[in-house]
Short mmCIF file of C-alpha atoms in Angstrom, two decimals:
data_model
loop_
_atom_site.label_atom_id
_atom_site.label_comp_id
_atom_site.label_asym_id
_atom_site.label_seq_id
_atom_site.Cartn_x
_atom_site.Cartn_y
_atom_site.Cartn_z
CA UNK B 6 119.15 67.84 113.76
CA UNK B 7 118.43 70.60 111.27
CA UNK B 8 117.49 73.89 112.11
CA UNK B 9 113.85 75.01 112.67
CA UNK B 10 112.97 77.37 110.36
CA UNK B 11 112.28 81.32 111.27
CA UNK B 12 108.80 82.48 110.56
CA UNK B 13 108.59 86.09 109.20
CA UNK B 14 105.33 87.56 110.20
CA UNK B 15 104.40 91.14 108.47
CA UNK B 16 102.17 93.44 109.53
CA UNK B 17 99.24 92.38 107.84
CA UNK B 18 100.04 89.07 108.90
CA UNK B 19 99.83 90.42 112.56
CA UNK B 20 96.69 92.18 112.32
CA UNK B 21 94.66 89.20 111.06
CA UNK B 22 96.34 86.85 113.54
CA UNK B 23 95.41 89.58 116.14
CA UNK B 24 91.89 89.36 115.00
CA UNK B 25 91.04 86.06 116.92
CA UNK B 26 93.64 87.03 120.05
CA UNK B 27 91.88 87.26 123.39
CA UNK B 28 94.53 89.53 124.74
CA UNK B 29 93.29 90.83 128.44
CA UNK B 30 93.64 87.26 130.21
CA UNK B 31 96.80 86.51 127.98
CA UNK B 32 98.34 90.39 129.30
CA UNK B 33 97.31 89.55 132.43
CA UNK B 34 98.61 86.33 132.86
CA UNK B 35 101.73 87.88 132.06
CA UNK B 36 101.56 90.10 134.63
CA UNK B 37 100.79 87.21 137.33
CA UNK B 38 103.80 85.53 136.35
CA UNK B 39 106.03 88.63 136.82
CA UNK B 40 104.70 89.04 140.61
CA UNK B 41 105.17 86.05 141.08
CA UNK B 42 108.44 86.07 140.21
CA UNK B 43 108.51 83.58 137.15
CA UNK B 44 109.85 85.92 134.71
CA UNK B 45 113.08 86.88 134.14
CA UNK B 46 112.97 90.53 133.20
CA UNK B 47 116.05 92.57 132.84
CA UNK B 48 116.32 96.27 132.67
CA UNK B 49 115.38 98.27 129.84
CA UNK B 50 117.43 99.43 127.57
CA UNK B 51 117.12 102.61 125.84
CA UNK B 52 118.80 104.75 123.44
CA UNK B 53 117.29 108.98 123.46
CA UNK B 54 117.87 110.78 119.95
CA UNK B 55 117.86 114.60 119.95
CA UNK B 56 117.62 115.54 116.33
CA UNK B 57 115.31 114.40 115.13
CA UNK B 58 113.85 113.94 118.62
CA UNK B 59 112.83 109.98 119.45
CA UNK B 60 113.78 107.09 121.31
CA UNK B 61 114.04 103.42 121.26
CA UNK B 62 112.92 101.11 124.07
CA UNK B 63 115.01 97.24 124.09
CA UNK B 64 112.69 95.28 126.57
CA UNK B 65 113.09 91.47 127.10
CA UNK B 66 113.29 88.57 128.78
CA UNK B 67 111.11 85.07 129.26
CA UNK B 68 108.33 83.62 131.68
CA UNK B 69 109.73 79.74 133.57
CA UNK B 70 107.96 77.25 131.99
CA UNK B 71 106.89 78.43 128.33
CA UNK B 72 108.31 77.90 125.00
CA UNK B 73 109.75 81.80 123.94
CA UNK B 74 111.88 84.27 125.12
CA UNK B 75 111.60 88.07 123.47
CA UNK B 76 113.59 90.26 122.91
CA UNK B 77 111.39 93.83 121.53
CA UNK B 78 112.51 97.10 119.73
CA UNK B 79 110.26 99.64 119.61
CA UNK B 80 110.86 103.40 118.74
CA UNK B 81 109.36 106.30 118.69
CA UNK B 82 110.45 109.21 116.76
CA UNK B 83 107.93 112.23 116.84
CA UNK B 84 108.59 114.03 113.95
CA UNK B 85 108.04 110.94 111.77
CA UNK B 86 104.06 112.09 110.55
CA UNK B 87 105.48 115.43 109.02
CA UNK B 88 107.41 113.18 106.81
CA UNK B 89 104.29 110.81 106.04
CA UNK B 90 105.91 108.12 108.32
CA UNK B 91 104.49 106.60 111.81
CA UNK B 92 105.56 107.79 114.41
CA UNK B 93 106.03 104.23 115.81
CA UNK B 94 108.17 101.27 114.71
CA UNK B 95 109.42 98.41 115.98
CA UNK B 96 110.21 94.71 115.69
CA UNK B 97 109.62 91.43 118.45
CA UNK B 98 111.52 88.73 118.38
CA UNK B 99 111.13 85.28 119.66
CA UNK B 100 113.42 82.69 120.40
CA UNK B 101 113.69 79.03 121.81
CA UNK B 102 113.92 78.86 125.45
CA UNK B 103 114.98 75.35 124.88
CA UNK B 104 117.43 76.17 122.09
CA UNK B 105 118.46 79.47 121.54
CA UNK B 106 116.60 79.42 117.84
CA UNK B 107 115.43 82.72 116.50
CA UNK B 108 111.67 81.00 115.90
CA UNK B 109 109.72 84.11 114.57
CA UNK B 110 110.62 87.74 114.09
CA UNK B 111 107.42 89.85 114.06
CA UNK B 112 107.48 92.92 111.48
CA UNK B 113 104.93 95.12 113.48
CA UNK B 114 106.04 98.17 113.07
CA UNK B 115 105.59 99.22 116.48
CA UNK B 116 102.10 98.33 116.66
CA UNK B 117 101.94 94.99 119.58
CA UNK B 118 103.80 97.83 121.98
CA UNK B 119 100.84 99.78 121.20
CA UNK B 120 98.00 97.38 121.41
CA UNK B 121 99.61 95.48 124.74
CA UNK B 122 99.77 99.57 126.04
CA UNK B 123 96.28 99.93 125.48
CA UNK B 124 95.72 96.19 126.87
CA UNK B 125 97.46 97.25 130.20
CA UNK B 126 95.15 100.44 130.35
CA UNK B 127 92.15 97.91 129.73
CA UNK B 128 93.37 95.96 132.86
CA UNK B 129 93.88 99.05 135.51
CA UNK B 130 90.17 100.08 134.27
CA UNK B 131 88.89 96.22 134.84
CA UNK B 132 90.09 96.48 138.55
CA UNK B 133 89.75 99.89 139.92
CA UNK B 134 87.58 102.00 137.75
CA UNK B 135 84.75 103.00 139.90
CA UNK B 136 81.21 101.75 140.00
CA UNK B 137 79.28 104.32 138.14
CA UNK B 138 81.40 105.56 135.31
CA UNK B 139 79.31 108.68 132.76
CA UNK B 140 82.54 109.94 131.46
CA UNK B 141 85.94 109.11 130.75
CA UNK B 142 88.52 111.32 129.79
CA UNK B 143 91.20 110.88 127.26
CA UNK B 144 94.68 113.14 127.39
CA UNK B 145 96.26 113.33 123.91
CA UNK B 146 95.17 112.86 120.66
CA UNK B 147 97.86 109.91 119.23
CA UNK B 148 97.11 106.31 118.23
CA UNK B 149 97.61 105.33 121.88
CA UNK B 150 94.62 107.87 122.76
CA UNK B 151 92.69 106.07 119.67
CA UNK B 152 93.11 102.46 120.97
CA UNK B 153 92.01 103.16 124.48
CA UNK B 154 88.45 103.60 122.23
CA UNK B 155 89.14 100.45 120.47
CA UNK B 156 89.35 98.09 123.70
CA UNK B 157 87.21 99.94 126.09
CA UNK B 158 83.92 98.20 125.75
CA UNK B 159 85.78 95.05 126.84
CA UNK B 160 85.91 96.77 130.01
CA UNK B 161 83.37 99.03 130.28
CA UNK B 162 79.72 100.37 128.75
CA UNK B 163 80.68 104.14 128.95
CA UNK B 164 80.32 105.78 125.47
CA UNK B 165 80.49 109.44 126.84
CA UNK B 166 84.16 110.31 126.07
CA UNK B 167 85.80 113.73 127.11
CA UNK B 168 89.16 114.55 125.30
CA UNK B 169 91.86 117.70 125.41
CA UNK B 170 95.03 117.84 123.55
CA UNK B 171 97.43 120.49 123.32
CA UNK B 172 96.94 121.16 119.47
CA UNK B 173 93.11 122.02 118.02
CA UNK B 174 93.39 120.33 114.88
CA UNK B 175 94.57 117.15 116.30
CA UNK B 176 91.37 117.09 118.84
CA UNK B 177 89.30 117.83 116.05
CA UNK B 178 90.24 115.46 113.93
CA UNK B 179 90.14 112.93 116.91
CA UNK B 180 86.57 113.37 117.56
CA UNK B 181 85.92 113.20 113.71
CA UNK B 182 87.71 109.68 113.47
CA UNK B 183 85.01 108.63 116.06
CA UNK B 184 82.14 109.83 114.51
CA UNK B 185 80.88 106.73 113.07
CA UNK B 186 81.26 104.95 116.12
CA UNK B 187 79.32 104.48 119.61
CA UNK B 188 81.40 106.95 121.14
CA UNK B 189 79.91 109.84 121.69
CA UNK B 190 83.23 112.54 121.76
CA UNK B 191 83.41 115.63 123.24
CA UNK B 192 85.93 118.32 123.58
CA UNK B 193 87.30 119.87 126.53
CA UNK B 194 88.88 123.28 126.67
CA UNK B 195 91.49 122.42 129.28
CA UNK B 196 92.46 119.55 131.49
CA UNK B 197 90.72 121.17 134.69
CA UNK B 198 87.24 120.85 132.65
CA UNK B 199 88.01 117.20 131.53
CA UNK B 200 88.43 116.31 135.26
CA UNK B 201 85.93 118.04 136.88
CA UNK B 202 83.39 115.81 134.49
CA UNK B 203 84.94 112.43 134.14
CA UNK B 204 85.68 109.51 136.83
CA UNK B 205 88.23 108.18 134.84
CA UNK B 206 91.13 109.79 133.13
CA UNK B 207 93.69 108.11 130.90
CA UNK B 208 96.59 110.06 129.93
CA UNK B 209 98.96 109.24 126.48
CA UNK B 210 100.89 112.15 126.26
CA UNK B 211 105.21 111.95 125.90
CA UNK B 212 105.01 115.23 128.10
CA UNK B 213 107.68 116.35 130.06
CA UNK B 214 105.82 118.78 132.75
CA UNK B 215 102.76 117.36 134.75
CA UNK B 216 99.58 118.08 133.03
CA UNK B 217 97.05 116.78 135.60
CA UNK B 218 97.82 118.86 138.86
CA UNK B 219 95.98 117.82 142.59
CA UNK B 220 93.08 120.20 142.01
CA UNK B 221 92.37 118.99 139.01
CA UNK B 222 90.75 115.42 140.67
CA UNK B 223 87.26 114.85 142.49
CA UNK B 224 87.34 112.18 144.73
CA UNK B 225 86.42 108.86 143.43
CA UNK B 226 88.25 109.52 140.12
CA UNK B 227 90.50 106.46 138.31
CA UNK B 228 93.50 107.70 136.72
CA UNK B 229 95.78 105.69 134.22
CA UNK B 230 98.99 107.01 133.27
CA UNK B 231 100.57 105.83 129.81
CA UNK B 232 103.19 107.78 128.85
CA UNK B 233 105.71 108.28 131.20
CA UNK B 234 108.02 105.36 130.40
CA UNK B 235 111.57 107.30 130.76
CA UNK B 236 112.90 109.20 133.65
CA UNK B 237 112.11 112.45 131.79
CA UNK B 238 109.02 112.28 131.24
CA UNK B 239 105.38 112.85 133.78
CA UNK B 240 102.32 113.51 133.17
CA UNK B 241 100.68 113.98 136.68
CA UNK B 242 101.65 116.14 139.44
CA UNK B 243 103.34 114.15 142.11
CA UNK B 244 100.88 115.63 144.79
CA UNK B 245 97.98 113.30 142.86
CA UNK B 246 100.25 109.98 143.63
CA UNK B 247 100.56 111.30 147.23
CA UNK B 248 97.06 111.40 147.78
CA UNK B 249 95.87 109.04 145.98
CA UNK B 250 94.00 106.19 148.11
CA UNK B 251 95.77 103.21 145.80
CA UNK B 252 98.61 103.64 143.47
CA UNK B 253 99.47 100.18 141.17
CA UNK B 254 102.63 100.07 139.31
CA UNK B 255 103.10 97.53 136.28
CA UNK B 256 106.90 97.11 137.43
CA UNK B 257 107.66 97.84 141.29
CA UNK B 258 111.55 97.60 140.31
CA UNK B 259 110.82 99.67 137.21
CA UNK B 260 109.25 102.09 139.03
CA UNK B 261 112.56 102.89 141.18
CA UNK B 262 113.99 104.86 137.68
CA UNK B 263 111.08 105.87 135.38
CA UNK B 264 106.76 106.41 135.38
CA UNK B 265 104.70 108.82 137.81
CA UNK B 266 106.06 106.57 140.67
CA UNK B 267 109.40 107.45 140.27
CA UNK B 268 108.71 111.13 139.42
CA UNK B 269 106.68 110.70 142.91
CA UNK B 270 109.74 108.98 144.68
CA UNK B 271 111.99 112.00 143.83
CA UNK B 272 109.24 114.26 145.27
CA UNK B 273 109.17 112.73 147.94
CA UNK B 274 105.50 112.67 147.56
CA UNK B 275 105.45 108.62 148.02
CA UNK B 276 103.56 106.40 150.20
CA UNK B 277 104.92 103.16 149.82
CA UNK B 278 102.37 101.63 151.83
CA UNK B 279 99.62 102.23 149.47
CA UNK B 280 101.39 100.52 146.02
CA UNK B 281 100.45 97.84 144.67
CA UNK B 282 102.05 96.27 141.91
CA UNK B 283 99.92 94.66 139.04
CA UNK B 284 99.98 91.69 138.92
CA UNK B 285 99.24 91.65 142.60
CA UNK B 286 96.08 93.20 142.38
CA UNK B 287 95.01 90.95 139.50
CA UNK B 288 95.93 88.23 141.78
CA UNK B 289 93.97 89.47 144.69
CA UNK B 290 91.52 92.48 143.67
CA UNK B 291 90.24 93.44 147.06
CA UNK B 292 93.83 94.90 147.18
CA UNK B 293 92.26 97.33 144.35
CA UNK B 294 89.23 99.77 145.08
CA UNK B 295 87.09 99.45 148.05
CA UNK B 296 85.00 102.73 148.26
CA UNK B 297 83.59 104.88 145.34
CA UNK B 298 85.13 108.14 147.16
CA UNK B 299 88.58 106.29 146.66
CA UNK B 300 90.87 107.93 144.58
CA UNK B 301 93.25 105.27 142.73
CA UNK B 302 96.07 105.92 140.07
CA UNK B 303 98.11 103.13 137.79
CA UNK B 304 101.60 104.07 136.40
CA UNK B 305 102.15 102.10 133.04
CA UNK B 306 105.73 102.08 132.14
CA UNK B 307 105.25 99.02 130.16
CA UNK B 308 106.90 95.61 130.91
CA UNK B 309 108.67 92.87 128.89
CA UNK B 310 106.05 90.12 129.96
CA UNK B 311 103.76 91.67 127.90
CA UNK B 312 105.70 91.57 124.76
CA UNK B 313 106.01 87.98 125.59
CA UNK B 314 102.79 87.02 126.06
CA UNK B 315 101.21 89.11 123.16
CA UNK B 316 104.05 87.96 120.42
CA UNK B 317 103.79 84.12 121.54
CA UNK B 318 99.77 84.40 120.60
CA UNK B 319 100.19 86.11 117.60
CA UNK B 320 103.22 83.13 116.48
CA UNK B 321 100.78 80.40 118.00
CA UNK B 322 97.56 81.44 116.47
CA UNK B 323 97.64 79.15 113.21
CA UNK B 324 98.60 76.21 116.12
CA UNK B 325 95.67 76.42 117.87
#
């Protein structure tokens, strides 16, 4: 039997094919299955650069009973924009769980990790954002702050955004790329401000010291955390995850060596009896938020069954 050939996908092959993608049930599918313990999800793999600074994140594996396993590369390397090049890059590959075959290798430059991210943050908002939302709150100024703004009204009707970044231009030019949009943007002149007006707050930052601390939070606020995805990094204080009413990890075993959770573990600031992992609430949301007062908080660190589930649409979408 001859080989089946490889499909090479490019970028702007991606983006139209992502066009037509319904991606929250697809992400969160994925997530099911990994709860439920029909994905086969290794450890990450990671390689840390110190000059230039960067990284590069190997996450794969396959979900029982569909057609592709993945196997993703995505880097980041944070100097990149001073030399006109994204900061992001990256390539997904799918193969054959029946065969082995390399089927499709998607050139996306980094930019399905980024769009599943954002996808993720979606989900956490769909199941335990509270009630009455007037303003959310956006940490950091990077792409990943830009596409929480470009899924958000799947999700929710809340156009008042609050945002604060550590460098002035960058928030000013972040409120100018929204201001042709719906989004009304405002800026905030520290984190403290952004939290004592917003009831939810998603944080994108690579930062290596907490930026949200316990006072910071009213009672009833939502908190996502994006960005810390290695053991080095945090973004909130560990005394948030210990009071917090729910926390909801993506990755219960991930969370044992990277993300807020594990910062939290080493704290000792940890109460296992109040997290959830993902999929689990998805499953069953009256495991998610119960009173408006409640203060909840979900740890991203980013999971292979997303890559899966967000390549296989994009190589199935001229199938369908």
């Amino acid at each position: 039997m001859p080989q089946t050939p490889v499909t090479i996908l490019s970028l702007p092959q991606i983006k139209e094919r992502l066009k037509t993608a319904d991606l929250i049930p697809l992400i969160e599918a994925g997530f099911v299955a990994y709860s439920n313990k029909q994905a086969v999800v290794p450890p990450v793999g990671e390689l840390i650069f110190e000059d230039p600074p960067g990284e590069t994140h190997i996450k794969y594996g396959y979900i029982k009973e569909q057609k592709y396993a993945a196997v993703k590369i995505a880097s980041g390397f944070y100097n990149n924009p001073k030399l006109g090049i994204k900061a992001s890059q990256g390539v997904v590959l799918l193969f054959s769980q029946q065969t082995g075959e390399l089927r499709c290798v998607l050139l996306d430059e980094g930019l399905l990790t980024d769009i599943r991210t954002a996808i993720a943050s979606m989900i956490t908002l769909k199941y335990l954002a509270p009630k009455k939302v007037d303003k959310i709150g956006i940490i950091g100024t990077g792409i990943m702050a830009k596409l929480q703004l470009a899924y958000l009204d799947q999700v929710s009707d809340c156009k008042e955004i609050v945002v604060w970044g550590r460098t002035p231009k960058n928030v000013l030019a972040y409120q100018d790329y929204f201001k042709d949009s719906s989004y009304r943007v405002h800026i905030a002149k520290d984190i403290a401000s952004l939290a004592a007006q917003c009831q939810v707050i998603i944080s994108t930052t690579f930062s290596k010291e907490a930026l949200l601390q316990k006072a910071h939070i009213q009672k009833g606020t939502h908190i996502t955390a994006l960005g810390s995805d290695t053991a080095e990094k945090i973004e909130l204080s560990p005394t948030i995850i210990q009071m917090a009413d729910i926390v909801v990890s993506d990755s219960l075993a991930q969370s044992q060596s990277r993300g807020e959770v594990y910062q939290a573990r080493k704290a000792n600031c940890l109460n296992t009896d109040r997290l959830i992992e993902l999929g689990d609430l998805i499953k069953n949301p009256a495991l998610g938020r119960q009173a408006d007062n409640q203060i909840t908080v979900a740890d991203l660190t980013g999971v292979a069954v997303q890559d899966i589930m967000i390549a296989t649409a994009i190589f199935d979408a001229d199938k369908i």
